[in-house]
Amino acid sequence: MKKLLSLAALALAGIASIATLPSHAATAAGTFDVVINLTSKCEINSTNAATGAVITNVSFTYTSFQTAAATSTGGGFNVRCTNSLPYTMALSNTGVTDDAVGLAYTLALSAAGGTGNGTDQAYTVNGTMAAGQAGTCAGATCNNSTATNKTKTLTITY
């Protein structure tokens, strides 16, 4: 019995020593970077220009030999570019004589460019037709629907 009691006391002492061992948690840490690659771009009227962004047509109303220059209506468009991205704008041809009605006109942009702010920025293609032109028309009224030089291109460079 003494032996049994000694053995039990030894076992209890072993358990007690295990229970009093300090608990120990370990950690490890590491760092990493988040890498972002942004491709900047500009759009005309919130569409990719390569897909054919439509700009409001520039229109003139003119009477042969009128005494005052005619100004155009229409020509509105928006440019949306990445924040802080500078851009310039250019027209394909600014001085033209229409090959259907024989009237000369000039086109100009309301601004040469800007800096993107992530939202639509409004611009206009403005047109002027000089006074005193005769034009070409075989009837009471004509339009330039058959003109081969009426389509223009607006280019945004960024």
C-alpha atoms as one frame of an Amber mdcrd trajectory, in Angstrom:
protein
   0.000   0.000   0.000   2.878   2.256   0.761   4.165   1.574  -2.685   0.813
   2.403  -4.174   0.606   5.645  -2.248   4.125   6.585  -3.340   3.241   5.889
  -6.935   0.038   7.936  -6.701   1.921  10.826  -5.070   4.530  10.701  -7.825
   1.830  10.745 -10.522   0.083  13.682  -8.903   3.364  15.570  -8.667   3.970
  14.942 -12.392   0.494  16.184 -13.320   0.921  19.237 -11.122   4.212  20.097
 -12.777   2.643  19.827 -16.240  -0.287  21.997 -15.186   2.038  24.732 -13.984
   4.140  24.897 -17.139   3.759  28.328 -18.737   1.543  28.363 -21.818   3.399
  29.770 -24.824   1.769  31.217 -28.063   3.988  32.169 -30.999   3.300  34.479
 -33.962   5.036  35.438 -37.168   4.319  38.443 -39.407   5.243  39.481 -42.934
   4.558  42.480 -45.148   3.504  42.761 -48.790   2.620  45.476 -51.305  -0.594
  45.827 -53.283   0.420  46.499 -56.896  -2.079  48.304 -59.159  -1.526  48.912
 -62.868  -3.878  51.586 -64.238  -4.276  52.248 -67.961  -5.480  55.815 -68.456
  -7.967  56.665 -71.167 -10.282  59.307 -72.555 -13.730  58.824 -74.041 -15.941
  61.007 -76.220 -19.558  61.065 -74.999 -18.758  58.267 -72.529 -17.893  55.814
 -75.287 -14.617  54.518 -76.549 -13.779  56.741 -79.533 -12.496  53.732 -81.467
 -16.060  52.395 -81.560 -17.388  55.553 -83.198 -18.465  58.103 -80.596 -21.203
  60.288 -82.056 -20.928  64.063 -81.768 -23.972  66.274 -82.298 -24.047  67.431
 -85.952 -22.954  70.975 -86.754 -25.741  72.704 -88.700 -25.939  75.937 -90.704
 -28.931  77.808 -92.085 -27.868  80.138 -94.896 -29.519  82.301 -97.549 -27.505
  83.149-100.670 -25.760  86.527-100.407 -26.863  87.141 -96.824 -25.172  90.177
 -95.312 -24.180  88.664 -91.961 -22.017  85.643 -91.278 -23.896  82.518 -90.211
 -22.977  80.652 -87.058 -23.630  76.995 -86.528 -25.820  75.203 -84.049 -25.130
  71.791 -82.532 -21.637  70.389 -82.306 -21.862  69.471 -78.626 -19.896  66.617
 -77.091 -18.397  65.522 -73.773 -14.914  64.281 -72.979 -14.344  61.998 -69.977
 -10.754  61.207 -69.016  -8.899  59.610 -66.152  -8.330  62.016 -63.235  -5.319
  64.337 -63.787  -4.723  63.079 -67.359  -3.937  65.991 -69.716  -5.412  65.816
 -73.221  -5.585  67.844 -76.415  -8.282  67.929 -79.094  -8.050  68.539 -82.832
 -10.400  68.545 -85.824  -9.517  66.792 -89.086 -10.314  69.789 -91.291 -11.254
  73.259 -90.114 -11.567  75.222 -93.380 -13.843  73.644 -95.981 -15.902  74.496
 -99.054 -18.779  72.041 -99.134 -18.670  70.126-102.435 -22.471  69.849-102.742
 -23.724  73.393-102.074 -20.484  75.331-102.663 -20.495  77.249 -99.370 -17.263
  77.798 -97.433 -17.161  77.488 -93.648 -14.671  77.189 -90.810 -14.847  75.023
 -87.717 -13.239  75.558 -84.320 -13.314  73.850 -80.949 -14.497  75.660 -77.836
 -11.185  74.605 -76.193  -7.947  73.015 -77.369  -7.851  70.500 -74.514  -8.012
  70.052 -70.789  -7.183  67.818 -67.838  -9.322  64.826 -66.956 -11.370  64.866
 -63.770 -13.176  61.526 -64.122 -16.466  63.129 -65.190 -17.901  64.462 -68.449
 -16.472  67.813 -69.529 -18.625  69.646 -72.107 -17.198  71.115 -75.337 -18.535
  72.347 -78.665 -17.508  72.325 -82.310 -18.375  75.868 -83.465 -18.829  76.835
 -87.103 -18.851  80.113 -89.028 -19.934  80.679 -92.630 -18.888  83.995 -94.207
 -21.510  86.446 -95.501 -22.027  87.211 -99.199 -21.624  83.693-100.626 -23.739
  82.576-103.585 -23.662  78.816-103.053 -24.833  76.232-105.595 -28.477  75.136
-105.783 -30.707  74.210-108.759 -33.979  74.656-106.817 -35.616  76.839-104.205
 -33.764  75.056-101.372 -30.902  72.584-101.204 -28.931  70.700 -98.603 -25.585
  68.974 -98.635 -26.810  65.397 -98.195 -24.742  64.332-101.233 -21.542  66.091
-100.092 -18.481  63.869 -99.989 -16.539  66.164 -97.663 -19.075  66.753 -94.873
 -17.789  64.161 -92.380 -15.156  65.422 -89.949 -13.121  63.703 -87.265 -12.434
  64.899 -83.730  -9.262  63.401 -82.255  -8.450  63.358 -78.542  -4.753  62.832
 -77.794  -3.699  61.856 -74.266
